[in-house]
Amino acid sequence: MNLCNHKQSQGKMNGMCLKLFLVSGMTLLSSVLTAQSLDQAKKLYNEGKFEEAKPAFEKLVERTPGNSSYNQWYGVCLYETGEKEKAEKYLRVAAKRNVQEAFRYLGELCYDTYRFEESEEMFQEYIDLLAKKKQDTLPWEQRLEQVKNALRMMEKTEDVEIIDSLVVDKEAFLTAYKLSEESGSLMLFSDFFQLSDASESTVYMNQKQDKIFYAQKTPENQFCLFTQSKLMDKWGDKKMLPMTINSANNENYPFVMSDGVTIYYASTGNGTLGGYDLFVTRYNISSDSYLVPEQLGMPFNSPSNDYMMVIDESKELGWFVSDRFQPEGKVCVYLFIPNPDRKRLLTDDLELKRSRAVIYSIKDSWKASANYKELIDLAHKEIRSGVSEVKKDFEFVIVDQVVYFSLDDFQSPEARSYYEKASALNRQIVEESEKLLSLRKSYVEGDKATKERLSGSILTLEKQLENMINEPLVFEKKARNAEVNFLRNKR
């Protein structure tokens, strides 16, 4: 080999070594930077700073799309920052490789989107993985029960006609309510009590304007329901509603039907689906107590906040508020036609039930060829006391040839009060009988666990009805005697 060729060969080798050195250096530098970027992103992730961590994980996933950990971290960041649809793709990649937290977040994601069947599967898988590692499963078993309850509720979705909806600012939702005079009135807590501090609570006042129900914060910083009566010209006799209604969570947004015994309210406790759920309870006149609250079904309740249920019997219309699928600071007020029988949606099509439960479109609930314009107009009209769309008559024999057809026929205030109590009890008996019938049907159709869960409620309700069944007759007799005595003395 001549000297010239030797030098050329040596130069090529040196060039190749330099290239290898540079490539290795770049690779090492890239690895160092990636490690630093990953460490920083994980630190932000563990601190709950998902928005800040998200760009780093996005780049890591782009570089290594098959990395299960990167997919899980990025998917969680997307979920926590509101990009839930986008998050699912990455969480499923992680779940295929059995990344534990991916199942938890897929469970939450499916729950948020009413895919309760998939949510149940994901949470069960998550619980199984926790159990294998001997980690605490109790909170997630409770969450699983919540998912199962949501699935049961969706399968029993009510066939309710929602005829209008209005998106408003959260603090101004009461502007969408226009109650008839007979249904009482609603106002903000701060307005009624003339407070400068805004409070996320409301006050309901009855038609006579001598009784209010409202929510107020306790020293424990939770909302509880209270009532007051008007004594002379001042409000007093403040009472907290019993713990069968109030709980360790928040109770808020009360409304009382014109019967004076049926109370709708919202609670964040008692097995809610998420946030506030709507409940109903009834005052038992004979025992001076409230019945165990009943959670309303879908579409009224959802995994979001649902509250301020109002049913105006004079207008035969109802309203409720929900922040489902609404941006921050906004809520949707739904106007609906009350369904006294709570008829369920008669279909085996789970997707149709899902659509109606979510309220994808209010038009889906409309009846064929129905025109709701007059009802929507009525919702915005003022109706004075005594001007009712539905006349509520009855036939009550006082003595031979003396028959009353309305409360205004009574001349004795005492007799009228007795008859009102009898009427309220009769309505209560009908409602509780319907509820018992529904429970018995669910018991017959249910599995062993369902039967065990329902048996206690059925026995309690049967006992309540047995004790109540003759009470209306007692009050009717008292009403009749009081009216007869009044008429005799008047002569």
PDB file of C-alpha atoms in Angstrom, residues 62-209:
ATOM      1  CA  GLU A  62     -45.516  10.694  19.540  1.00  0.00           C
ATOM      2  CA  ARG A  63     -41.969   9.350  19.836  1.00  0.00           C
ATOM      3  CA  THR A  64     -43.000   6.014  21.370  1.00  0.00           C
ATOM      4  CA  PRO A  65     -46.670   5.368  20.519  1.00  0.00           C
ATOM      5  CA  GLY A  66     -46.604   1.838  21.927  1.00  0.00           C
ATOM      6  CA  ASN A  67     -45.377   2.811  25.401  1.00  0.00           C
ATOM      7  CA  SER A  68     -48.200   1.916  27.790  1.00  0.00           C
ATOM      8  CA  SER A  69     -47.098   4.263  30.580  1.00  0.00           C
ATOM      9  CA  TYR A  70     -46.825   7.257  28.261  1.00  0.00           C
ATOM     10  CA  ASN A  71     -50.295   6.512  26.887  1.00  0.00           C
ATOM     11  CA  GLN A  72     -51.755   6.223  30.379  1.00  0.00           C
ATOM     12  CA  TRP A  73     -50.200   9.475  31.618  1.00  0.00           C
ATOM     13  CA  TYR A  74     -51.188  11.377  28.501  1.00  0.00           C
ATOM     14  CA  GLY A  75     -54.715   9.917  28.558  1.00  0.00           C
ATOM     15  CA  VAL A  76     -55.187  10.956  32.185  1.00  0.00           C
ATOM     16  CA  CYS A  77     -53.940  14.474  31.424  1.00  0.00           C
ATOM     17  CA  LEU A  78     -56.421  14.746  28.569  1.00  0.00           C
ATOM     18  CA  TYR A  79     -59.259  13.495  30.769  1.00  0.00           C
ATOM     19  CA  GLU A  80     -58.447  15.822  33.657  1.00  0.00           C
ATOM     20  CA  THR A  81     -58.258  18.842  31.349  1.00  0.00           C
ATOM     21  CA  GLY A  82     -61.636  18.164  29.728  1.00  0.00           C
ATOM     22  CA  GLU A  83     -60.544  16.429  26.505  1.00  0.00           C
ATOM     23  CA  LYS A  84     -62.382  13.240  27.399  1.00  0.00           C
ATOM     24  CA  GLU A  85     -63.165  11.992  23.903  1.00  0.00           C
ATOM     25  CA  LYS A  86     -59.515  12.320  22.892  1.00  0.00           C
ATOM     26  CA  ALA A  87     -58.370  10.651  26.133  1.00  0.00           C
ATOM     27  CA  GLU A  88     -60.141   7.369  25.456  1.00  0.00           C
ATOM     28  CA  LYS A  89     -57.830   6.309  22.609  1.00  0.00           C
ATOM     29  CA  TYR A  90     -54.691   6.533  24.783  1.00  0.00           C
ATOM     30  CA  LEU A  91     -56.277   5.022  27.879  1.00  0.00           C
ATOM     31  CA  ARG A  92     -57.371   1.988  25.876  1.00  0.00           C
ATOM     32  CA  VAL A  93     -53.806   1.454  24.628  1.00  0.00           C
ATOM     33  CA  ALA A  94     -52.649   1.436  28.253  1.00  0.00           C
ATOM     34  CA  ALA A  95     -55.519  -0.832  29.341  1.00  0.00           C
ATOM     35  CA  LYS A  96     -54.542  -3.429  26.723  1.00  0.00           C
ATOM     36  CA  ARG A  97     -51.266  -3.731  28.578  1.00  0.00           C
ATOM     37  CA  ASN A  98     -53.022  -3.942  31.976  1.00  0.00           C
ATOM     38  CA  VAL A  99     -51.926  -0.532  33.266  1.00  0.00           C
ATOM     39  CA  GLN A 100     -53.937  -0.274  36.476  1.00  0.00           C
ATOM     40  CA  GLU A 101     -54.958   3.421  36.449  1.00  0.00           C
ATOM     41  CA  ALA A 102     -56.117   3.201  32.840  1.00  0.00           C
ATOM     42  CA  PHE A 103     -59.041   1.031  33.934  1.00  0.00           C
ATOM     43  CA  ARG A 104     -60.048   3.524  36.612  1.00  0.00           C
ATOM     44  CA  TYR A 105     -60.113   6.429  34.170  1.00  0.00           C
ATOM     45  CA  LEU A 106     -61.881   4.423  31.480  1.00  0.00           C
ATOM     46  CA  GLY A 107     -64.488   3.583  34.114  1.00  0.00           C
ATOM     47  CA  GLU A 108     -64.953   7.280  34.847  1.00  0.00           C
ATOM     48  CA  LEU A 109     -64.989   8.210  31.155  1.00  0.00           C
ATOM     49  CA  CYS A 110     -67.616   5.608  30.292  1.00  0.00           C
ATOM     50  CA  TYR A 111     -69.680   6.684  33.309  1.00  0.00           C
ATOM     51  CA  ASP A 112     -69.604  10.328  32.199  1.00  0.00           C
ATOM     52  CA  THR A 113     -70.902   9.316  28.779  1.00  0.00           C
ATOM     53  CA  TYR A 114     -73.691   7.007  30.101  1.00  0.00           C
ATOM     54  CA  ARG A 115     -71.948   3.816  28.948  1.00  0.00           C
ATOM     55  CA  PHE A 116     -72.630   2.318  32.332  1.00  0.00           C
ATOM     56  CA  GLU A 117     -72.208  -1.289  31.174  1.00  0.00           C
ATOM     57  CA  GLU A 118     -68.618  -0.602  30.038  1.00  0.00           C
ATOM     58  CA  SER A 119     -68.001   1.501  33.123  1.00  0.00           C
ATOM     59  CA  GLU A 120     -68.995  -1.448  35.301  1.00  0.00           C
ATOM     60  CA  GLU A 121     -66.522  -3.706  33.461  1.00  0.00           C
ATOM     61  CA  MET A 122     -63.673  -1.193  33.772  1.00  0.00           C
ATOM     62  CA  PHE A 123     -64.190  -0.603  37.498  1.00  0.00           C
ATOM     63  CA  GLN A 124     -64.469  -4.346  38.145  1.00  0.00           C
ATOM     64  CA  GLU A 125     -61.155  -4.867  36.352  1.00  0.00           C
ATOM     65  CA  TYR A 126     -59.634  -2.013  38.387  1.00  0.00           C
ATOM     66  CA  ILE A 127     -60.868  -3.574  41.649  1.00  0.00           C
ATOM     67  CA  ASP A 128     -59.446  -6.962  40.656  1.00  0.00           C
ATOM     68  CA  LEU A 129     -56.031  -5.405  39.987  1.00  0.00           C
ATOM     69  CA  LEU A 130     -56.120  -3.587  43.329  1.00  0.00           C
ATOM     70  CA  ALA A 131     -57.042  -6.813  45.117  1.00  0.00           C
ATOM     71  CA  LYS A 132     -54.098  -8.665  43.523  1.00  0.00           C
ATOM     72  CA  LYS A 133     -51.773  -6.030  44.946  1.00  0.00           C
ATOM     73  CA  LYS A 134     -53.597  -6.173  48.308  1.00  0.00           C
ATOM     74  CA  GLN A 135     -54.611  -2.511  48.014  1.00  0.00           C
ATOM     75  CA  ASP A 136     -57.786  -0.985  49.482  1.00  0.00           C
ATOM     76  CA  THR A 137     -60.770  -1.742  47.246  1.00  0.00           C
ATOM     77  CA  LEU A 138     -63.636  -0.404  49.419  1.00  0.00           C
ATOM     78  CA  PRO A 139     -63.916   3.097  47.845  1.00  0.00           C
ATOM     79  CA  TRP A 140     -64.025   1.562  44.401  1.00  0.00           C
ATOM     80  CA  GLU A 141     -66.529  -1.096  45.378  1.00  0.00           C
ATOM     81  CA  GLN A 142     -68.764   1.775  46.488  1.00  0.00           C
ATOM     82  CA  ARG A 143     -68.114   3.525  43.186  1.00  0.00           C
ATOM     83  CA  LEU A 144     -69.040   0.309  41.381  1.00  0.00           C
ATOM     84  CA  GLU A 145     -72.364   0.216  43.238  1.00  0.00           C
ATOM     85  CA  GLN A 146     -72.997   3.775  42.073  1.00  0.00           C
ATOM     86  CA  VAL A 147     -72.362   2.677  38.488  1.00  0.00           C
ATOM     87  CA  LYS A 148     -74.734  -0.279  38.856  1.00  0.00           C
ATOM     88  CA  ASN A 149     -77.399   2.036  40.290  1.00  0.00           C
ATOM     89  CA  ALA A 150     -76.995   4.370  37.306  1.00  0.00           C
ATOM     90  CA  LEU A 151     -77.404   1.428  34.926  1.00  0.00           C
ATOM     91  CA  ARG A 152     -80.592   0.336  36.716  1.00  0.00           C
ATOM     92  CA  MET A 153     -81.931   3.879  36.555  1.00  0.00           C
ATOM     93  CA  MET A 154     -81.181   4.184  32.846  1.00  0.00           C
ATOM     94  CA  GLU A 155     -82.983   0.923  32.154  1.00  0.00           C
ATOM     95  CA  LYS A 156     -86.023   2.434  33.920  1.00  0.00           C
ATOM     96  CA  THR A 157     -85.865   5.816  32.175  1.00  0.00           C
ATOM     97  CA  GLU A 158     -89.172   7.661  32.439  1.00  0.00           C
ATOM     98  CA  ASP A 159     -91.176   8.596  29.371  1.00  0.00           C
ATOM     99  CA  VAL A 160     -91.270  12.340  30.064  1.00  0.00           C
ATOM    100  CA  GLU A 161     -92.143  14.994  27.494  1.00  0.00           C
ATOM    101  CA  ILE A 162     -89.492  17.726  27.735  1.00  0.00           C
ATOM    102  CA  ILE A 163     -91.032  20.506  25.678  1.00  0.00           C
ATOM    103  CA  ASP A 164     -88.510  23.317  26.008  1.00  0.00           C
ATOM    104  CA  SER A 165     -85.011  24.124  27.290  1.00  0.00           C
ATOM    105  CA  LEU A 166     -83.145  27.316  28.012  1.00  0.00           C
ATOM    106  CA  VAL A 167     -79.420  27.784  28.677  1.00  0.00           C
ATOM    107  CA  VAL A 168     -78.809  30.582  31.190  1.00  0.00           C
ATOM    108  CA  ASP A 169     -76.103  31.838  33.518  1.00  0.00           C
ATOM    109  CA  LYS A 170     -75.906  29.648  36.603  1.00  0.00           C
ATOM    110  CA  GLU A 171     -76.599  32.503  39.023  1.00  0.00           C
ATOM    111  CA  ALA A 172     -79.686  33.580  37.027  1.00  0.00           C
ATOM    112  CA  PHE A 173     -81.484  30.241  36.609  1.00  0.00           C
ATOM    113  CA  LEU A 174     -84.541  31.361  38.619  1.00  0.00           C
ATOM    114  CA  THR A 175     -85.408  33.837  35.861  1.00  0.00           C
ATOM    115  CA  ALA A 176     -86.605  30.849  33.797  1.00  0.00           C
ATOM    116  CA  TYR A 177     -89.246  29.950  36.414  1.00  0.00           C
ATOM    117  CA  LYS A 178     -92.661  31.637  36.231  1.00  0.00           C
ATOM    118  CA  LEU A 179     -94.887  29.991  38.839  1.00  0.00           C
ATOM    119  CA  SER A 180     -98.631  30.443  39.173  1.00  0.00           C
ATOM    120  CA  GLU A 181     -99.671  32.210  42.377  1.00  0.00           C
ATOM    121  CA  GLU A 182    -101.131  29.005  43.826  1.00  0.00           C
ATOM    122  CA  SER A 183     -97.747  27.295  43.559  1.00  0.00           C
ATOM    123  CA  GLY A 184     -95.986  29.851  45.761  1.00  0.00           C
ATOM    124  CA  SER A 185     -92.797  31.707  44.901  1.00  0.00           C
ATOM    125  CA  LEU A 186     -89.034  31.190  44.618  1.00  0.00           C
ATOM    126  CA  MET A 187     -86.197  33.607  45.297  1.00  0.00           C
ATOM    127  CA  LEU A 188     -82.509  33.616  46.066  1.00  0.00           C
ATOM    128  CA  PHE A 189     -81.544  33.218  49.717  1.00  0.00           C
ATOM    129  CA  SER A 190     -79.514  36.441  49.652  1.00  0.00           C
ATOM    130  CA  ASP A 191     -82.451  38.403  48.187  1.00  0.00           C
ATOM    131  CA  PHE A 192     -85.024  37.084  50.660  1.00  0.00           C
ATOM    132  CA  PHE A 193     -82.877  37.668  53.741  1.00  0.00           C
ATOM    133  CA  GLN A 194     -81.403  40.864  52.247  1.00  0.00           C
ATOM    134  CA  LEU A 195     -77.784  39.778  52.479  1.00  0.00           C
ATOM    135  CA  SER A 196     -74.962  41.271  50.451  1.00  0.00           C
ATOM    136  CA  ASP A 197     -73.091  37.980  50.133  1.00  0.00           C
ATOM    137  CA  ALA A 198     -74.326  35.795  47.288  1.00  0.00           C
ATOM    138  CA  SER A 199     -75.258  32.276  48.355  1.00  0.00           C
ATOM    139  CA  GLU A 200     -75.909  29.243  46.191  1.00  0.00           C
ATOM    140  CA  SER A 201     -79.253  28.549  47.836  1.00  0.00           C
ATOM    141  CA  THR A 202     -82.910  29.413  47.378  1.00  0.00           C
ATOM    142  CA  VAL A 203     -86.033  30.116  49.403  1.00  0.00           C
ATOM    143  CA  TYR A 204     -89.503  28.727  48.664  1.00  0.00           C
ATOM    144  CA  MET A 205     -92.524  30.584  50.094  1.00  0.00           C
ATOM    145  CA  ASN A 206     -96.029  29.131  50.017  1.00  0.00           C
ATOM    146  CA  GLN A 207     -99.082  30.826  48.515  1.00  0.00           C
ATOM    147  CA  LYS A 208    -100.289  32.141  51.895  1.00  0.00           C
ATOM    148  CA  GLN A 209     -96.833  33.667  52.433  1.00  0.00           C
TER     149      GLN A 209
END
